[in-house]
PDB file of C-alpha atoms and ligand atoms in Angstrom:
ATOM      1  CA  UNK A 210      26.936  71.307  -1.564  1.00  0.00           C
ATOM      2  CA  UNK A 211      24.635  69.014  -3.270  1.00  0.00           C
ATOM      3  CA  UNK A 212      20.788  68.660  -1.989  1.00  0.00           C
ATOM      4  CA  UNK A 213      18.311  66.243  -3.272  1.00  0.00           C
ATOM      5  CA  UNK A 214      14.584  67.313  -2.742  1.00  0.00           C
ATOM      6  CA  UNK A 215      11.866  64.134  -2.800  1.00  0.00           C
ATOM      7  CA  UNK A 216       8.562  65.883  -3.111  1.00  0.00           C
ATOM      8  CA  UNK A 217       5.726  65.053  -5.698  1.00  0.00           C
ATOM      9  CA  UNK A 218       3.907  68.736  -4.656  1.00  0.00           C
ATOM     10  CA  UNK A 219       5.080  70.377  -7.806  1.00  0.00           C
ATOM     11  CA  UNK A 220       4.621  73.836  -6.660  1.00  0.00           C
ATOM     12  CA  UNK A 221       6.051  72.943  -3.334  1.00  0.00           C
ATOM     13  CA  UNK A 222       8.757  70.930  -5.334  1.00  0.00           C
ATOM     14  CA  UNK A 223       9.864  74.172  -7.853  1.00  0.00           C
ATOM     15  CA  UNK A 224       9.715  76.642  -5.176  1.00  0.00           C
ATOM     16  CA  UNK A 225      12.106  74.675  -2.760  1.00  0.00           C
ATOM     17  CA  UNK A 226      14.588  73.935  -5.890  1.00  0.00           C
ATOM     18  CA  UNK A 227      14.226  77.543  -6.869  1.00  0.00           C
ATOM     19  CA  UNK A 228      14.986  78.884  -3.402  1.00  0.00           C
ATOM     20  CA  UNK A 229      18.144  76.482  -2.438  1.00  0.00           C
ATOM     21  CA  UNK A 230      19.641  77.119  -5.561  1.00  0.00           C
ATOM     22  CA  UNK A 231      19.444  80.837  -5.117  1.00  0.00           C
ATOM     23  CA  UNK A 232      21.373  80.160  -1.878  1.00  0.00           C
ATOM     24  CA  UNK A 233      24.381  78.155  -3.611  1.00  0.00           C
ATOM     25  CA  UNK A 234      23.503  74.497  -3.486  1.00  0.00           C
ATOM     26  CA  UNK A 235      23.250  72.157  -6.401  1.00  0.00           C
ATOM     27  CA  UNK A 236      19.963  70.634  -6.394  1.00  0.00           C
ATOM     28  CA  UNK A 237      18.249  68.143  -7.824  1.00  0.00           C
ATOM     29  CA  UNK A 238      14.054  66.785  -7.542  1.00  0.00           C
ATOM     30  CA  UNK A 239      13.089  63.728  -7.362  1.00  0.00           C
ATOM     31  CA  UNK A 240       9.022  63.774  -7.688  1.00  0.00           C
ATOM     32  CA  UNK A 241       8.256  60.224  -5.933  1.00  0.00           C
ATOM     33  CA  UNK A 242       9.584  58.078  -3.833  1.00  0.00           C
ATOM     34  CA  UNK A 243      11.281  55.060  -6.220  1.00  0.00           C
ATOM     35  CA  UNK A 244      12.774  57.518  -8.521  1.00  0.00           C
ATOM     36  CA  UNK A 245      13.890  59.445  -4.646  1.00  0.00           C
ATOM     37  CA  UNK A 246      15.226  56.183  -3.308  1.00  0.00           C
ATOM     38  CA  UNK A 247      17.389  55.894  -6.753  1.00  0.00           C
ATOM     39  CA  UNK A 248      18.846  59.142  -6.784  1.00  0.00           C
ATOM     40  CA  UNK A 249      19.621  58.648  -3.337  1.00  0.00           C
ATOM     41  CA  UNK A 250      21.349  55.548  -3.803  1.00  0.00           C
ATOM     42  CA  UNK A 251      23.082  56.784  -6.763  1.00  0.00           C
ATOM     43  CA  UNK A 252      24.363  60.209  -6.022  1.00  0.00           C
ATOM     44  CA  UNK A 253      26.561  62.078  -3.439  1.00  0.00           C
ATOM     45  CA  UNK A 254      24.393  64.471  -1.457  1.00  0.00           C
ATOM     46  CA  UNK A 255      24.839  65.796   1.399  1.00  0.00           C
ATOM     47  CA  UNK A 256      21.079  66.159   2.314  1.00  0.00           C
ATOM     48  CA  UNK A 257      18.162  64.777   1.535  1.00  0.00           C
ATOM     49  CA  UNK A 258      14.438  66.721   1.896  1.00  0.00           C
ATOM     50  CA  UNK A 259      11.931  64.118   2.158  1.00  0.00           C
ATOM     51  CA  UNK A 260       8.180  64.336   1.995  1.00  0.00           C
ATOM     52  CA  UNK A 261       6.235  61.621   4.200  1.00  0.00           C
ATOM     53  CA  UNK A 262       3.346  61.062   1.789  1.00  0.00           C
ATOM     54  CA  UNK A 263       4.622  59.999  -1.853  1.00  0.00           C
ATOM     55  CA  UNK A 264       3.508  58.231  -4.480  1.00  0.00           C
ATOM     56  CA  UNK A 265       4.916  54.870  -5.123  1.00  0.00           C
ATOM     57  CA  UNK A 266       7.160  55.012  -1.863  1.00  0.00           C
ATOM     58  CA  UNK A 267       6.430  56.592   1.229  1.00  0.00           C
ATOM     59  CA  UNK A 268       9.229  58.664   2.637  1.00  0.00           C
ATOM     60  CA  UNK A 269       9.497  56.049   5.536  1.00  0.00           C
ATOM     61  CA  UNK A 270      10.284  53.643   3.470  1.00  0.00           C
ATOM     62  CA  UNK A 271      12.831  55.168   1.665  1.00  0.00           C
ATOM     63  CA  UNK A 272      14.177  56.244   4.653  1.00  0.00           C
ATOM     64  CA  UNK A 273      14.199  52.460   6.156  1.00  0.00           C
ATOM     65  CA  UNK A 274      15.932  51.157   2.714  1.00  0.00           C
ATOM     66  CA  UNK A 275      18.445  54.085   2.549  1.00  0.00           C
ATOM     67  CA  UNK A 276      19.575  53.189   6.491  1.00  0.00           C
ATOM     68  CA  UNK A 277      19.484  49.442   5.667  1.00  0.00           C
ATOM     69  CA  UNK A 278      21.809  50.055   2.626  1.00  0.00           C
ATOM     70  CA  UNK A 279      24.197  51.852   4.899  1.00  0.00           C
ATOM     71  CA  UNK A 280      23.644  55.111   3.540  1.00  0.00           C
ATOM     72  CA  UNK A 281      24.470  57.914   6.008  1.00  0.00           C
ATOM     73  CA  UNK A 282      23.406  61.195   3.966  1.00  0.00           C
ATOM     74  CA  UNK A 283      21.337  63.416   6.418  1.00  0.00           C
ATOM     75  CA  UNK A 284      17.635  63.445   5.750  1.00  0.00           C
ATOM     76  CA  UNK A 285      14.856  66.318   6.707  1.00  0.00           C
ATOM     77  CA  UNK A 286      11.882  64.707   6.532  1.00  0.00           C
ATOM     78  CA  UNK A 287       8.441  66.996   5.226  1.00  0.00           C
ATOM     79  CA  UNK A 288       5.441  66.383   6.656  1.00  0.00           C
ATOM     80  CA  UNK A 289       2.513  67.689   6.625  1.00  0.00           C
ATOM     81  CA  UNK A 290       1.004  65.771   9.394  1.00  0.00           C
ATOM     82  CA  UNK A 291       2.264  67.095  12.902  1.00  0.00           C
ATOM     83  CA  UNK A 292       0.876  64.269  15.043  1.00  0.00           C
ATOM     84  CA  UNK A 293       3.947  63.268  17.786  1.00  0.00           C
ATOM     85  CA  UNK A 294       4.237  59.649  16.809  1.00  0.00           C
ATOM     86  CA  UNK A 295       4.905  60.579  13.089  1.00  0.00           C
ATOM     87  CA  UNK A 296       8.205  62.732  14.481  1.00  0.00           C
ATOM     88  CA  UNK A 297       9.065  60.001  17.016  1.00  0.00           C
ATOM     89  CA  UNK A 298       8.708  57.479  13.853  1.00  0.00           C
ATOM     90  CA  UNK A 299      11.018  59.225  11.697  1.00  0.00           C
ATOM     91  CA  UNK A 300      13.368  60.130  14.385  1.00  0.00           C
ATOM     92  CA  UNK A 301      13.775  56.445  15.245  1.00  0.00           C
ATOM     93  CA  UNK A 302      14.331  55.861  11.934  1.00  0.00           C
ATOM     94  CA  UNK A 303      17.093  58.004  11.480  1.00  0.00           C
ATOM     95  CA  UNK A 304      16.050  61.035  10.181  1.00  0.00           C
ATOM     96  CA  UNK A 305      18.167  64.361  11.567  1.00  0.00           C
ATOM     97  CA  UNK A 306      15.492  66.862  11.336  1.00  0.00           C
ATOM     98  CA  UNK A 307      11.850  67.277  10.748  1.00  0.00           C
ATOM     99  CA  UNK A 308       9.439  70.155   9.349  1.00  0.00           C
ATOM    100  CA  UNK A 309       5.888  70.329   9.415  1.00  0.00           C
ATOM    101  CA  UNK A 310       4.180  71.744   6.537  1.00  0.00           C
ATOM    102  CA  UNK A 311       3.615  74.803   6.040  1.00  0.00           C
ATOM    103  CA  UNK A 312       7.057  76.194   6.694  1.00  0.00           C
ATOM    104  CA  UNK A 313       8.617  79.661   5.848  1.00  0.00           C
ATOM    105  CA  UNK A 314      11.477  78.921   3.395  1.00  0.00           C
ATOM    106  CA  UNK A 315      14.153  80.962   5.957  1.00  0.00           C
ATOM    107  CA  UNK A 316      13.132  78.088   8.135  1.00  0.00           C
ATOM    108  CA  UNK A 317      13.710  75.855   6.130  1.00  0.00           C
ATOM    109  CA  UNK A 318      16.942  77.289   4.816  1.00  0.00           C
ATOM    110  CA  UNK A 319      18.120  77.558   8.923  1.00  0.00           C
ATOM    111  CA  UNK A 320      17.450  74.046   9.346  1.00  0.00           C
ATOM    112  CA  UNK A 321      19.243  72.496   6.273  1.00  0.00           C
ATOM    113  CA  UNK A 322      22.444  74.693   7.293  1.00  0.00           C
ATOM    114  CA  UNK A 323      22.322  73.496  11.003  1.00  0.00           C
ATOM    115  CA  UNK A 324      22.097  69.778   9.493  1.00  0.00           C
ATOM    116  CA  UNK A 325      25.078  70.630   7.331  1.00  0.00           C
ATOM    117  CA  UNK A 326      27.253  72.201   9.462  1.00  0.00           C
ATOM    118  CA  UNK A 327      26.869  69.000  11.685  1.00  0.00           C
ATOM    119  CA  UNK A 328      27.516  66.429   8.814  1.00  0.00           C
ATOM    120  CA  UNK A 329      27.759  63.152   9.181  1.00  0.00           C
ATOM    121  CA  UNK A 330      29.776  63.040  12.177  1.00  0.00           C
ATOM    122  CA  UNK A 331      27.134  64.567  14.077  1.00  0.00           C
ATOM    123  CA  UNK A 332      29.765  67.679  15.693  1.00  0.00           C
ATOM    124  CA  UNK A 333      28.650  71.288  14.549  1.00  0.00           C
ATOM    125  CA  UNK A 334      31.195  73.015  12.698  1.00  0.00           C
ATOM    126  CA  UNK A 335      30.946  76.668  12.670  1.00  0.00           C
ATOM    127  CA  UNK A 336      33.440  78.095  11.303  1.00  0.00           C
ATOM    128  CA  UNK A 337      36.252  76.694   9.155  1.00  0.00           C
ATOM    129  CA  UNK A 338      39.903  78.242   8.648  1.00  0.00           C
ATOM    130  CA  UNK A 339      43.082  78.095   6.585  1.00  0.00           C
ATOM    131  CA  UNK A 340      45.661  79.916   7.936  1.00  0.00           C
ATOM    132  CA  UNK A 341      43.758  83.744   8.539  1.00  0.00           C
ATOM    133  CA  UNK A 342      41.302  82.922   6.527  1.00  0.00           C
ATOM    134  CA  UNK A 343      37.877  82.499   7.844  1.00  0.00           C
ATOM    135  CA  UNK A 344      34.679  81.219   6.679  1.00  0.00           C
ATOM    136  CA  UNK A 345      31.496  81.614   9.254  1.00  0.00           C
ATOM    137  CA  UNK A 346      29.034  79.453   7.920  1.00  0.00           C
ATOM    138  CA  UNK A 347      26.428  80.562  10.521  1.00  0.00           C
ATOM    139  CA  UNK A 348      26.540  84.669   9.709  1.00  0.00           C
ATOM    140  CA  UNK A 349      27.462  83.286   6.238  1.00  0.00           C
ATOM    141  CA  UNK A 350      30.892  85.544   6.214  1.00  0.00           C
ATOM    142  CA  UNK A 351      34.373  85.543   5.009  1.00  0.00           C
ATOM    143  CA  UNK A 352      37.359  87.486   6.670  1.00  0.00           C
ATOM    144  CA  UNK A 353      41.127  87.287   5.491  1.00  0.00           C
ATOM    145  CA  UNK A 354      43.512  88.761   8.402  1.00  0.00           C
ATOM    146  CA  UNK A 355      40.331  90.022  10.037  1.00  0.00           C
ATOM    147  CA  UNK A 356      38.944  92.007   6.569  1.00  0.00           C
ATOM    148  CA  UNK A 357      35.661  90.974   5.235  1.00  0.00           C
ATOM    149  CA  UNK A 358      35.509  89.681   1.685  1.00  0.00           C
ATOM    150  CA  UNK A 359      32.029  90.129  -0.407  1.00  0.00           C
ATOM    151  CA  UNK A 360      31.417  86.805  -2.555  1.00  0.00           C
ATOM    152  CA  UNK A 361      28.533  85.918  -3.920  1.00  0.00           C
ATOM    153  CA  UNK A 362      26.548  82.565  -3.268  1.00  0.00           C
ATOM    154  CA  UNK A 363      28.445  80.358  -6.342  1.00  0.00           C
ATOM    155  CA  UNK A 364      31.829  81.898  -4.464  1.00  0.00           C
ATOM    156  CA  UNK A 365      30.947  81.118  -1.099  1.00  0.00           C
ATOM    157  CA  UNK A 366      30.180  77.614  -1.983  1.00  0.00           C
ATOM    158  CA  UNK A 367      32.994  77.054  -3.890  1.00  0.00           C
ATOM    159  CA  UNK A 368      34.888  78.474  -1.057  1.00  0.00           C
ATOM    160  CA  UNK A 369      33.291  76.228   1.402  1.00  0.00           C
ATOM    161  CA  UNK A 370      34.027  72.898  -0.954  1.00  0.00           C
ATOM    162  CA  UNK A 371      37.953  74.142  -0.741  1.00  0.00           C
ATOM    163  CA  UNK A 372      38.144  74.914   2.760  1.00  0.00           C
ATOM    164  CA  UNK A 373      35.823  71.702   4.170  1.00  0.00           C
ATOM    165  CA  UNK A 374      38.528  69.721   2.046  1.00  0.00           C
ATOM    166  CA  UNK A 375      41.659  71.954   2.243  1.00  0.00           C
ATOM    167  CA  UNK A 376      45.087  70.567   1.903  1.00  0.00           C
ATOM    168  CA  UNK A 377      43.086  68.055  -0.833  1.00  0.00           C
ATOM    169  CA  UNK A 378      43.608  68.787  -4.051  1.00  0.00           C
ATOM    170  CA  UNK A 379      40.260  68.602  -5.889  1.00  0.00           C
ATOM    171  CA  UNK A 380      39.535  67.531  -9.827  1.00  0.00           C
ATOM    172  CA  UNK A 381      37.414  70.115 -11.690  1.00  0.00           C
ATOM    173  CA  UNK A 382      34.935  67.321 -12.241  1.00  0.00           C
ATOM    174  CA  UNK A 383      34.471  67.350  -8.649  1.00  0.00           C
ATOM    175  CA  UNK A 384      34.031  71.156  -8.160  1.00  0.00           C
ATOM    176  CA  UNK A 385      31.916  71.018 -11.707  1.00  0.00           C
ATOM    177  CA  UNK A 386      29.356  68.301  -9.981  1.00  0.00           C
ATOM    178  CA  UNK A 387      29.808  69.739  -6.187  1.00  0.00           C
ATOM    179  CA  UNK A 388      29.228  73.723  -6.765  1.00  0.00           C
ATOM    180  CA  UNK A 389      27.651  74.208 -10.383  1.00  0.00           C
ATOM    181  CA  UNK A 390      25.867  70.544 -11.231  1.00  0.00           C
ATOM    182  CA  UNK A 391      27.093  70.011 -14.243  1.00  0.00           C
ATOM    183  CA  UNK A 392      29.500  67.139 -15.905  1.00  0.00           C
ATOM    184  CA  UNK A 393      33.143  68.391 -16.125  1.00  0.00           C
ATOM    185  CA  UNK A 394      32.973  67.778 -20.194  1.00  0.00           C
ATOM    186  CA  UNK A 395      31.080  70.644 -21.108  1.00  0.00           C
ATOM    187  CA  UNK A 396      32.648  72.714 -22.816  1.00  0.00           C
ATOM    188  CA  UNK A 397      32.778  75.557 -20.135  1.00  0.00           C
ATOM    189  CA  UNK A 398      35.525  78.125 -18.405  1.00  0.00           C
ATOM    190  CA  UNK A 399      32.829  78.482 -15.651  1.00  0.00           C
ATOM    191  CA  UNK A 400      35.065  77.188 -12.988  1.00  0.00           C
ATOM    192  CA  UNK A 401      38.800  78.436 -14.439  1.00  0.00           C
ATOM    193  CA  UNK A 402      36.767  82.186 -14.150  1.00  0.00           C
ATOM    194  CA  UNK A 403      34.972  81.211 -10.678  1.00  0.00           C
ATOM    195  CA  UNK A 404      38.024  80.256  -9.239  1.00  0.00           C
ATOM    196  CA  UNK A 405      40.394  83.988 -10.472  1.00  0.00           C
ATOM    197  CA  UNK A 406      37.258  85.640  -9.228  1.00  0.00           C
ATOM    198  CA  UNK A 407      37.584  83.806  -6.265  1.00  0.00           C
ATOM    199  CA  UNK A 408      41.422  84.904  -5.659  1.00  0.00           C
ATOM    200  CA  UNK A 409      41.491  88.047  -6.790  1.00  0.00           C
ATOM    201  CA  UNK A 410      39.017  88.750  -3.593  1.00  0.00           C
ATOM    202  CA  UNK A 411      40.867  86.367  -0.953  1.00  0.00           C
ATOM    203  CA  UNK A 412      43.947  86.320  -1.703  1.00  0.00           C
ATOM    204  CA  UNK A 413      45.521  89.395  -3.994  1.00  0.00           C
ATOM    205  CA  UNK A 414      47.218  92.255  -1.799  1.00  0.00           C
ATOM    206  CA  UNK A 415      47.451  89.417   1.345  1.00  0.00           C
ATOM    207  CA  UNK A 416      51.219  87.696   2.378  1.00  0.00           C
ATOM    208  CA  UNK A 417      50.614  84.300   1.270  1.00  0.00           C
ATOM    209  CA  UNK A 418      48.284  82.884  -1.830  1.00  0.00           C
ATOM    210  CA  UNK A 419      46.029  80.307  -0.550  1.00  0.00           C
ATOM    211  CA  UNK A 420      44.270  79.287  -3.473  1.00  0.00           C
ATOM    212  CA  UNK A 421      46.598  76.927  -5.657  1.00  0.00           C
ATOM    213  CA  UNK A 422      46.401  75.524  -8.706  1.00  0.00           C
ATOM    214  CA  UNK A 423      47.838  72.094  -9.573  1.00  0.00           C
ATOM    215  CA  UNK A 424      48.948  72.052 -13.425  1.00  0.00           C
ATOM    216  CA  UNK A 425      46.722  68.930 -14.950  1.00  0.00           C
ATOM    217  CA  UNK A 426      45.024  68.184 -11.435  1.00  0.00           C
ATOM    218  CA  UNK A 427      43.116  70.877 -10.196  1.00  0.00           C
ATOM    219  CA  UNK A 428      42.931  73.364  -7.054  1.00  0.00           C
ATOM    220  CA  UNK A 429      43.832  73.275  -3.724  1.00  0.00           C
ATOM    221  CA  UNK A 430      43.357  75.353  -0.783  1.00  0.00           C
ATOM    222  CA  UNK A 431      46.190  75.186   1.554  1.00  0.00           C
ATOM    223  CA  UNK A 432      49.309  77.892   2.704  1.00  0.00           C
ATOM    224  CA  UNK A 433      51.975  77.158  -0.076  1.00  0.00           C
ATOM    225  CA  UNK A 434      54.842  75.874   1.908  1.00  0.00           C
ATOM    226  CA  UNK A 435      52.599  72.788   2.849  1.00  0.00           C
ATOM    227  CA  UNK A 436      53.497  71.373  -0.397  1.00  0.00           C
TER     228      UNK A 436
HETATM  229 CA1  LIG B  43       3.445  64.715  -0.709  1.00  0.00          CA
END
């Protein structure tokens, strides 16, 4: 899942890019608030962090032009002033979530997954399944036929991607831009090796393979007699 960050407190900035990353998610910074509002407009994230006070553009106002342009992506506003009328403000103006500064990263971290796990429709999902396979995105856990598989954070997202979408099949550009941030032409086998990682832990020694590729197309996660 892709995050964009809009804070112009480099340290702040780093260690929040540093930290999310670690977790899984492709991030990018945007470090004030024209060049926020622009990557905002432009890309597909699924959050946004925002900082209140920025150069150039306050966060309320990119807030107020992102909701006037339509654009749904959750936002979690950062502020470091924790008067009530600044959360009522940004509440009102559609933010999902606020944090005053200074936070503890695990809160932060808590609060961007509960914003994620609602999405845009605004109903938390908690777990998601393809046939016996189980992802629980709250203990942050997989289980096939009830036994726990280990993955690490780039597996778990890529995971997540197929089984938020399953029965779609999706493009390596889209898994390249979703999971590891990077444009599909580079000249990589980072996702053809993610991916037999990937199903040599959820799906060899079980009934049914889950994990499908489509020759020229790209992977799908679905039970094979769906197709
Ligand atoms: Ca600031």
């Amino acid at each position: 899942m892709k995050i964009l960050i809009v804070e112009d407190e480099p340290k702040t900035g780093d260690y929040l890019r540093q930290g999310l990353r670690e977790a899984g998610f492709v991030v990018e910074l945007a470090t004030d608030g024209i060049d926020g509002l622009h990557h905002a407009l432009e890309g597909d994230h699924d959050l946004v962090i925002l900082d209140v006070m920025l150069p150039g553009m306050d966060g309320w106002q990119v807030l107020k032009s992102l909701r006037e342009r339509g654009r749904e992506v959750p936002v979690l506003f950062l502020t470091a002033r924790d008067q009530v009328d600044d959360r009522v403000r940004g509440l009102e103006l559609g933010a999902d979530d606020y944090l005053v500064k200074p936070f503890s990263f695990s809160e932060l971290l808590a609060r961007v997954r509960t914003i994620l796990r609602r999405g845009r429709t605004g109903i938390e999902v908690t777990t998601l399944k393809v046939a016996d396979l189980e992802l629980d995105l709250l203990r942050r856990r997989v289980t096939r036929a009830g036994r726990r598989i280990d993955l690490t954070a780039k597996e778990f997202g890529l995971l997540e991607l197929l089984m938020r979408r399953q029965g779609e099949v999706l493009p390596r550009s889209l898994i390249a831009s979703q999971v590891w941030d990077m444009n599909f032409d580079s000249d990589t086998n980072v996702i053809e090796v993610a991916i037999r990682r990937l199903r040599a832990k959820m799906d060899e020694g079980f009934e049914s393979r889950l994990l499908q590729t489509v020759r020229g197309m790209g992977y799908v996660l679905e039970l094979p007699e769906s197709r």
